[in-house]
Short mmCIF file of C-alpha atoms and ligand atoms in Angstrom, two decimals:
data_model
loop_
_atom_site.label_atom_id
_atom_site.label_comp_id
_atom_site.label_asym_id
_atom_site.label_seq_id
_atom_site.Cartn_x
_atom_site.Cartn_y
_atom_site.Cartn_z
CA MET D 1 97.96 136.84 66.70
CA PRO D 2 99.70 133.46 66.53
CA ARG D 3 97.56 130.36 67.05
CA PRO D 4 97.27 129.83 70.79
CA ILE D 5 99.01 126.44 70.78
CA GLU D 6 102.42 126.06 72.44
CA ALA D 7 104.75 123.49 73.93
CA LEU D 8 106.28 124.36 77.29
CA ILE D 9 109.56 122.76 78.30
CA HIS D 10 109.97 122.52 82.07
CA GLN D 11 113.69 122.53 82.75
CA SER D 12 113.37 122.07 86.51
CA ALA D 13 111.24 118.96 85.89
CA LEU D 14 114.01 117.58 83.66
CA ALA D 15 116.54 118.20 86.42
CA HIS D 16 114.23 116.53 88.92
CA ASN D 17 113.84 113.47 86.68
CA LEU D 18 117.58 113.22 86.16
CA ALA D 19 117.97 113.21 89.94
CA ARG D 20 115.55 110.27 90.02
CA ALA D 21 117.87 108.37 87.68
CA ARG D 22 120.79 109.12 89.97
CA ALA D 23 118.85 108.01 93.01
CA ALA D 24 117.87 104.76 91.29
CA ALA D 25 121.46 103.99 90.29
CA PRO D 26 123.57 105.76 92.92
CA ASP D 27 126.81 104.01 91.99
CA ALA D 28 126.53 104.67 88.25
CA ARG D 29 127.15 107.68 86.11
CA VAL D 30 124.19 108.89 84.07
CA TRP D 31 123.94 109.50 80.37
CA ALA D 32 121.13 111.90 79.55
CA VAL D 33 119.86 110.47 76.28
CA VAL D 34 119.10 113.39 73.95
CA LYS D 35 118.73 111.60 70.63
CA ALA D 36 115.90 112.62 68.29
CA ASN D 37 116.36 116.27 69.26
CA ALA D 38 115.98 115.41 72.94
CA TYR D 39 112.89 113.27 72.32
CA GLY D 40 111.30 116.19 70.51
CA HIS D 41 111.92 118.73 73.28
CA GLY D 42 114.84 120.43 71.50
CA ILE D 43 118.44 119.88 72.57
CA GLU D 44 119.01 123.57 73.27
CA ASN D 45 115.78 123.71 75.29
CA VAL D 46 116.64 120.82 77.60
CA PHE D 47 120.34 121.50 78.02
CA ASP D 48 120.23 123.54 81.22
CA GLY D 49 117.83 121.06 82.80
CA LEU D 50 120.01 118.04 81.98
CA ARG D 51 123.51 119.49 82.23
CA GLY D 52 123.91 117.83 85.62
CA ALA D 53 124.27 114.52 83.77
CA ASP D 54 127.70 112.90 83.39
CA GLY D 55 127.35 112.80 79.64
CA PHE D 56 124.98 113.10 76.72
CA ALA D 57 124.10 110.11 74.56
CA LEU D 58 122.65 110.57 71.11
CA ILE D 59 122.60 109.24 67.56
CA ASP D 60 123.21 111.99 65.00
CA LEU D 61 126.54 113.69 64.55
CA ASP D 62 124.91 117.06 63.97
CA GLU D 63 123.26 116.71 67.36
CA ALA D 64 126.66 116.00 68.90
CA GLN D 65 127.92 119.19 67.29
CA ARG D 66 124.98 121.09 68.81
CA VAL D 67 125.80 119.78 72.28
CA ARG D 68 129.42 120.90 71.85
CA ASN D 69 128.18 124.28 70.60
CA LEU D 70 126.33 124.66 73.90
CA GLY D 71 129.69 124.51 75.62
CA TRP D 72 129.55 120.91 76.86
CA ARG D 73 133.06 119.57 77.21
CA GLY D 74 132.21 116.30 78.96
CA PRO D 75 131.46 112.90 77.43
CA ILE D 76 129.20 112.49 74.41
CA LEU D 77 128.35 108.99 73.22
CA LEU D 78 127.10 108.05 69.76
CA LEU D 79 124.73 105.21 70.58
CA GLU D 80 124.87 103.70 67.09
CA GLY D 81 128.45 104.72 66.42
CA CYS D 82 129.55 105.87 62.99
CA PHE D 83 127.60 105.39 59.79
CA GLU D 84 130.50 105.89 57.41
CA THR D 85 134.25 106.16 57.63
CA ARG D 86 134.49 109.96 57.58
CA ASP D 87 132.26 110.20 60.67
CA LEU D 88 135.39 109.20 62.59
CA GLU D 89 136.99 112.53 61.71
CA LEU D 90 134.21 114.34 63.49
CA CYS D 91 134.54 111.94 66.41
CA SER D 92 138.20 112.87 66.68
CA ARG D 93 137.53 116.58 66.31
CA LEU D 94 134.62 116.73 68.78
CA HIS D 95 136.03 114.09 71.16
CA LEU D 96 133.03 111.82 70.76
CA TRP D 97 132.86 108.38 72.24
CA HIS D 98 131.14 105.94 69.96
CA ALA D 99 129.48 102.56 69.98
CA VAL D 100 131.03 99.81 67.89
CA HIS D 101 128.44 97.22 66.96
CA CYS D 102 129.63 95.70 63.65
CA GLU D 103 132.82 94.68 61.83
CA GLN D 104 132.61 97.57 59.37
CA GLN D 105 133.02 100.05 62.21
CA ILE D 106 136.21 98.28 63.31
CA ASP D 107 137.50 98.31 59.71
CA TRP D 108 137.00 102.08 59.55
CA LEU D 109 138.77 102.59 62.89
CA ALA D 110 141.71 100.52 61.69
CA MET D 111 142.14 102.91 58.74
CA HIS D 112 141.47 106.11 60.70
CA LYS D 113 144.30 108.59 61.20
CA THR D 114 144.03 110.23 64.59
CA HIS D 115 146.39 111.73 67.13
CA GLU D 116 144.19 110.78 70.04
CA PRO D 117 142.86 107.25 70.40
CA HIS D 118 139.10 106.93 70.75
CA ARG D 119 137.01 105.69 73.64
CA VAL D 120 134.59 103.11 72.27
CA PHE D 121 131.59 101.20 73.62
CA LEU D 122 131.60 97.69 72.21
CA LYS D 123 128.06 96.46 71.86
CA LEU D 124 126.91 92.94 72.56
CA ASN D 125 123.77 91.54 70.98
CA SER D 126 122.63 89.75 74.12
CA GLY D 127 119.31 88.72 72.64
CA MET D 128 117.44 91.73 71.32
CA ASN D 129 118.79 91.03 67.82
CA ARG D 130 118.99 94.64 66.76
CA LEU D 131 122.59 95.92 66.90
CA GLY D 132 125.69 94.29 68.32
CA PHE D 133 128.10 91.39 68.05
CA THR D 134 126.80 87.95 68.95
CA PRO D 135 128.26 86.38 72.08
CA ALA D 136 130.27 84.07 69.81
CA ALA D 137 131.85 87.01 67.92
CA PHE D 138 132.21 89.38 70.85
CA ARG D 139 135.61 88.36 72.15
CA ALA D 140 137.20 88.44 68.71
CA ALA D 141 135.80 91.94 68.17
CA TRP D 142 137.19 93.05 71.53
CA THR D 143 140.60 91.56 70.72
CA ARG D 144 140.66 93.25 67.34
CA LEU D 145 139.73 96.61 68.83
CA ASN D 146 142.17 96.23 71.68
CA ALA D 147 145.04 95.78 69.20
CA LEU D 148 144.28 99.04 67.37
CA PRO D 149 146.38 102.11 68.19
CA GLN D 150 143.28 104.18 67.28
CA VAL D 151 141.44 102.75 70.29
CA ASP D 152 141.82 103.89 73.87
CA GLU D 153 139.47 102.40 76.47
CA ILE D 154 136.92 99.80 75.49
CA SER D 155 133.67 99.85 77.43
CA LEU D 156 131.04 97.14 77.16
CA MET D 157 127.38 97.72 76.44
CA THR D 158 124.15 95.96 75.62
CA HIS D 159 120.47 96.87 75.41
CA PHE D 160 117.42 95.10 76.88
CA SER D 161 114.27 94.29 74.94
CA ASP D 162 111.98 93.77 77.94
CA ALA D 163 113.26 95.84 80.84
CA ASP D 164 109.81 97.45 81.13
CA ALA D 165 107.89 94.22 81.67
CA THR D 166 108.15 90.47 81.93
CA ARG D 167 109.13 88.29 78.99
CA PHE D 168 107.04 85.19 78.37
CA GLY D 169 105.91 85.46 81.99
CA GLN D 170 109.49 85.45 83.29
CA ASP D 171 111.90 88.14 84.46
CA GLY D 172 112.35 90.59 81.55
CA ILE D 173 116.14 90.95 81.63
CA ALA D 174 117.52 87.78 83.21
CA HIS D 175 118.38 85.98 79.97
CA GLN D 176 120.12 89.01 78.46
CA LEU D 177 121.92 89.87 81.66
CA ALA D 178 123.23 86.32 81.86
CA ALA D 179 124.40 86.49 78.22
CA PHE D 180 126.14 89.80 78.91
CA GLU D 181 127.87 88.54 82.02
CA ALA D 182 129.00 85.37 80.28
CA ALA D 183 130.40 87.28 77.30
CA CYS D 184 132.11 89.94 79.41
CA SER D 185 133.05 88.24 82.65
CA ASP D 186 136.82 88.34 82.14
CA LEU D 187 137.01 91.45 79.97
CA PRO D 188 138.10 94.72 81.55
CA GLY D 189 136.24 97.98 80.97
CA GLU D 190 133.23 99.91 82.14
CA ARG D 191 129.74 98.52 81.63
CA SER D 192 126.54 100.16 80.41
CA VAL D 193 123.36 98.12 80.10
CA CYS D 194 120.36 100.03 81.51
CA ASN D 195 117.84 102.20 79.70
CA SER D 196 115.22 104.03 81.79
CA ALA D 197 113.10 100.98 82.45
CA ALA D 198 116.08 98.92 83.60
CA THR D 199 117.43 101.81 85.67
CA LEU D 200 114.16 102.10 87.56
CA ARG D 201 113.15 98.46 87.80
CA HIS D 202 116.42 96.53 87.81
CA ALA D 203 119.17 98.91 88.83
CA ALA D 204 120.11 97.00 91.95
CA ARG D 205 121.05 94.01 89.76
CA ALA D 206 122.20 95.69 86.60
CA ASN D 207 123.20 99.32 86.93
CA GLY D 208 126.85 98.91 85.95
CA ASP D 209 129.03 101.99 85.48
CA TRP D 210 126.75 104.06 83.23
CA VAL D 211 122.97 104.10 82.94
CA ARG D 212 121.25 105.56 79.89
CA ALA D 213 118.29 107.64 81.01
CA GLY D 214 116.09 108.54 78.06
CA ILE D 215 112.34 108.60 78.50
CA MET D 216 112.47 109.00 82.27
CA SER D 217 114.44 112.23 81.91
CA TYR D 218 111.46 113.69 80.09
CA GLY D 219 108.96 112.39 82.64
CA GLY D 220 107.68 109.52 80.51
CA VAL D 221 106.94 106.32 82.41
CA PRO D 222 108.73 103.43 80.71
CA ASP D 223 106.42 100.81 82.21
CA TYR D 224 103.09 102.67 82.02
CA PRO D 225 100.35 101.66 82.80
CA GLU D 226 101.80 99.15 85.23
CA ARG D 227 103.32 102.18 86.95
CA GLN D 228 102.07 105.75 87.10
CA PRO D 229 104.32 108.83 87.10
CA GLU D 230 103.91 109.20 90.88
CA ALA D 231 105.18 105.67 91.44
CA TRP D 232 108.57 106.66 90.01
CA ASP D 233 108.24 110.30 91.08
CA LEU D 234 108.63 111.65 87.55
CA GLN D 235 107.44 115.07 86.41
CA PRO D 236 106.37 116.03 82.88
CA GLY D 237 109.17 117.67 80.96
CA MET D 238 106.78 118.97 78.33
CA THR D 239 103.29 120.45 78.34
CA LEU D 240 101.32 120.77 75.12
CA ARG D 241 98.62 123.37 75.57
CA SER D 242 96.22 125.42 73.52
CA LYS D 243 92.90 127.23 73.82
CA ILE D 244 89.27 126.90 72.88
CA ILE D 245 88.61 128.96 69.75
CA GLY D 246 85.00 127.96 69.11
CA ILE D 247 81.91 126.67 70.91
CA GLN D 248 79.04 124.56 69.56
CA ASN D 249 75.81 123.55 71.26
CA LEU D 250 74.54 120.17 70.10
CA GLN D 251 71.10 118.64 70.03
CA PRO D 252 70.52 114.88 70.23
CA GLY D 253 71.34 113.40 66.84
CA ASP D 254 73.87 116.09 65.89
CA THR D 255 77.25 114.78 64.79
CA VAL D 256 80.77 116.18 65.23
CA GLY D 257 83.64 116.40 62.76
CA TYR D 258 84.85 114.29 59.85
CA GLY D 259 83.08 111.03 59.22
CA SER D 260 80.37 112.07 61.71
CA ALA D 261 82.26 109.77 64.04
CA PHE D 262 80.46 111.11 67.12
CA THR D 263 76.70 111.52 67.54
CA ALA D 264 75.24 113.42 70.51
CA ASP D 265 72.64 111.45 72.44
CA LYS D 266 71.63 114.42 74.59
CA PRO D 267 72.04 118.21 74.53
CA MET D 268 75.77 118.92 74.75
CA ARG D 269 78.19 121.81 74.66
CA ILE D 270 81.55 121.25 72.98
CA GLY D 271 84.67 123.38 72.57
CA ILE D 272 86.86 123.45 69.48
CA VAL D 273 90.57 123.44 70.36
CA ALA D 274 93.36 124.88 68.20
CA CYS D 275 95.34 121.62 68.08
CA GLY D 276 95.29 118.88 65.50
CA TYR D 277 97.38 116.15 63.98
CA ALA D 278 99.48 118.69 62.08
CA ASP D 279 100.69 119.83 65.51
CA GLY D 280 101.58 116.27 66.45
CA TYR D 281 98.46 115.38 68.41
CA PRO D 282 97.71 111.79 67.37
CA ARG D 283 94.87 111.38 64.92
CA HIS D 284 94.31 107.91 66.35
CA CYS D 285 93.01 109.32 69.65
CA PRO D 286 89.38 108.21 69.81
CA THR D 287 86.40 109.91 71.45
CA GLY D 288 87.04 109.78 75.19
CA THR D 289 90.75 110.55 75.14
CA PRO D 290 91.46 112.53 78.34
CA VAL D 291 92.18 116.26 78.16
CA LEU D 292 92.21 119.12 80.71
CA VAL D 293 90.15 122.28 80.24
CA ASN D 294 91.01 124.96 82.81
CA GLY D 295 92.74 122.13 84.63
CA GLN D 296 89.62 119.95 84.80
CA ARG D 297 89.52 116.56 83.16
CA THR D 298 87.17 115.97 80.29
CA ARG D 299 87.32 114.06 77.00
CA THR D 300 87.83 114.55 73.30
CA ILE D 301 84.87 114.17 70.97
CA GLY D 302 84.94 112.77 67.42
CA ARG D 303 87.89 112.61 65.04
CA VAL D 304 91.01 114.73 65.39
CA SER D 305 91.34 117.08 62.39
CA MET D 306 94.53 118.55 60.98
CA ASP D 307 94.24 121.83 62.94
CA MET D 308 91.47 121.23 65.47
CA LEU D 309 89.89 118.79 67.83
CA ALA D 310 86.69 118.92 69.90
CA VAL D 311 86.29 118.53 73.66
CA ASP D 312 83.23 117.95 75.82
CA LEU D 313 82.31 120.99 77.93
CA THR D 314 78.85 119.78 78.94
CA GLU D 315 79.90 119.24 82.56
CA LEU D 316 82.22 122.27 82.66
CA PRO D 317 79.85 125.28 82.63
CA GLU D 318 82.58 127.75 83.66
CA SER D 319 84.70 126.92 80.66
CA GLY D 320 84.17 128.49 77.29
CA TRP D 321 85.77 130.48 74.51
CA GLY D 322 89.41 131.15 75.37
CA SER D 323 89.68 128.51 78.10
CA GLU D 324 93.09 126.89 78.43
CA VAL D 325 93.32 123.32 77.20
CA THR D 326 96.10 120.97 78.29
CA LEU D 327 96.63 118.18 75.77
CA TRP D 328 99.28 116.59 78.01
CA GLY D 329 101.63 117.67 80.75
CA ARG D 330 100.98 120.18 83.50
CA GLY D 331 97.66 122.05 83.78
CA PRO D 332 97.20 125.66 84.92
CA LYS D 333 96.84 124.75 88.60
CA GLY D 334 99.48 122.05 88.61
CA GLN D 335 97.21 119.13 87.66
CA VAL D 336 99.04 116.56 85.55
CA LEU D 337 97.76 114.72 82.50
CA PRO D 338 100.44 112.12 81.80
CA ILE D 339 101.53 111.96 78.18
CA ASP D 340 101.48 108.19 78.60
CA GLU D 341 97.72 108.28 79.17
CA VAL D 342 97.10 110.14 75.91
CA ALA D 343 99.55 107.86 74.10
CA ARG D 344 97.75 104.81 75.36
CA ALA D 345 94.44 106.10 74.04
CA ALA D 346 96.13 106.41 70.64
CA GLY D 347 97.56 102.89 70.85
CA THR D 348 101.15 104.06 71.20
CA ILE D 349 103.71 105.17 73.79
CA GLY D 350 104.67 108.55 75.21
CA TYR D 351 107.98 108.44 73.34
CA GLU D 352 106.23 108.72 69.98
CA LEU D 353 104.06 111.66 71.02
CA MET D 354 107.01 113.67 72.35
CA CYS D 355 109.03 113.08 69.23
CA ALA D 356 106.13 113.95 66.94
CA VAL D 357 105.34 117.51 68.06
CA THR D 358 105.73 119.45 64.83
CA ARG D 359 107.67 122.52 63.89
CA ARG D 360 104.66 124.75 63.68
CA VAL D 361 104.18 124.49 67.46
CA PRO D 362 106.05 127.36 69.14
CA VAL D 363 108.17 126.28 72.11
CA THR D 364 108.48 128.22 75.36
CA VAL D 365 111.22 127.18 77.75
CA GLU D 366 110.55 127.53 81.47
CA ARG D 367 114.12 128.11 82.59
CA MET D 368 115.86 126.77 85.67
CA GLU D 369 115.67 129.14 88.61
C1 PLP K 1 117.23 105.36 73.16
C2 PLP K 1 118.19 104.50 73.86
C3 PLP K 1 118.22 104.49 75.25
C4 PLP K 1 117.23 105.24 76.12
O1 PLP K 1 116.05 104.46 76.24
P1 PLP K 1 114.86 104.96 77.16
O2 PLP K 1 113.89 103.82 77.13
O3 PLP K 1 114.30 106.17 76.51
O4 PLP K 1 115.43 105.24 78.48
C5 PLP K 1 119.19 103.72 75.86
N1 PLP K 1 120.08 103.01 75.14
C6 PLP K 1 120.07 103.00 73.80
C7 PLP K 1 121.08 102.19 73.07
C8 PLP K 1 119.13 103.74 73.12
O5 PLP K 1 119.12 103.71 71.77
#
């Protein structure tokens, strides 16, 4: 018998979420962002759910190869571009579009031998100060690229630091949007500026020609807890579930788990769940982190161990050995425990939890009808 833990990937939920991105930015094309192995879901597992996108955006060349191996002939964008000169050969061979964010990448292009010129996305650092040319250097970079026979169309992109919230009490994207418009106003080419948060919250102002839907495709709420999944009509793309493999009855004064971090103050019944931090469940989740048992909400108890965690069954008399436990995602009767809620208890964001599910967790794909 395998351990009862598994991750379910809900392809129809992914398709639903992608449709939400389209509805939010009806005049734009949509990149499904599948970097980091589709945010931990597995590129091959999400492909049928997200193949309605106009393109796939990702980081690693081997992931681009995997998308081509699935038969995708449409656009693929490398969000960070190439990391060394020979990456350009794979770009030529696989017809990859790639970001250009630094002078080195232009140098490599200038030396690259290719029959077909490349489509590139020139990246502006509009204020996040991560990747991209400064506004002062942007035009020169564009001019240099535009003169290269290796370059076909040049599109223009930037990335927002605060699309999910306000910034110093002001609009989160206004300063970057203004910098982008100033740097690009008289340059031709398609525009791509929005991540999920900007697509949902600012699309009317900013959607441009291509939006980049990452977390929302997987049902994560980019601006949780300000918004809940229902507010954006997003459905969980992943469920992490397991079962209760042990029961303990506690007396007042009994403690639970490592460090005796929880002490019972009354008679209690707890269940031991086959899920721990070695499965990717965050060890930082404190007592009280929400969890579903047979679809009913309860809480975790004590510290998360490597292979197990404890849940409170005191108020759930029908539950017991073998009961289904939903760590996040969709419960057995359709109840939803947002991954964002669990992430928040752990002091992090849903993105990190999705990406951190480990290899020992078997994955079951619920296929599109
Ligand atoms: C990851 C990434 C995205 C997607 O961001 P989400 O917040 O997950 O929607 C968009 N653009 C770039 C450049 C990225 O690296």
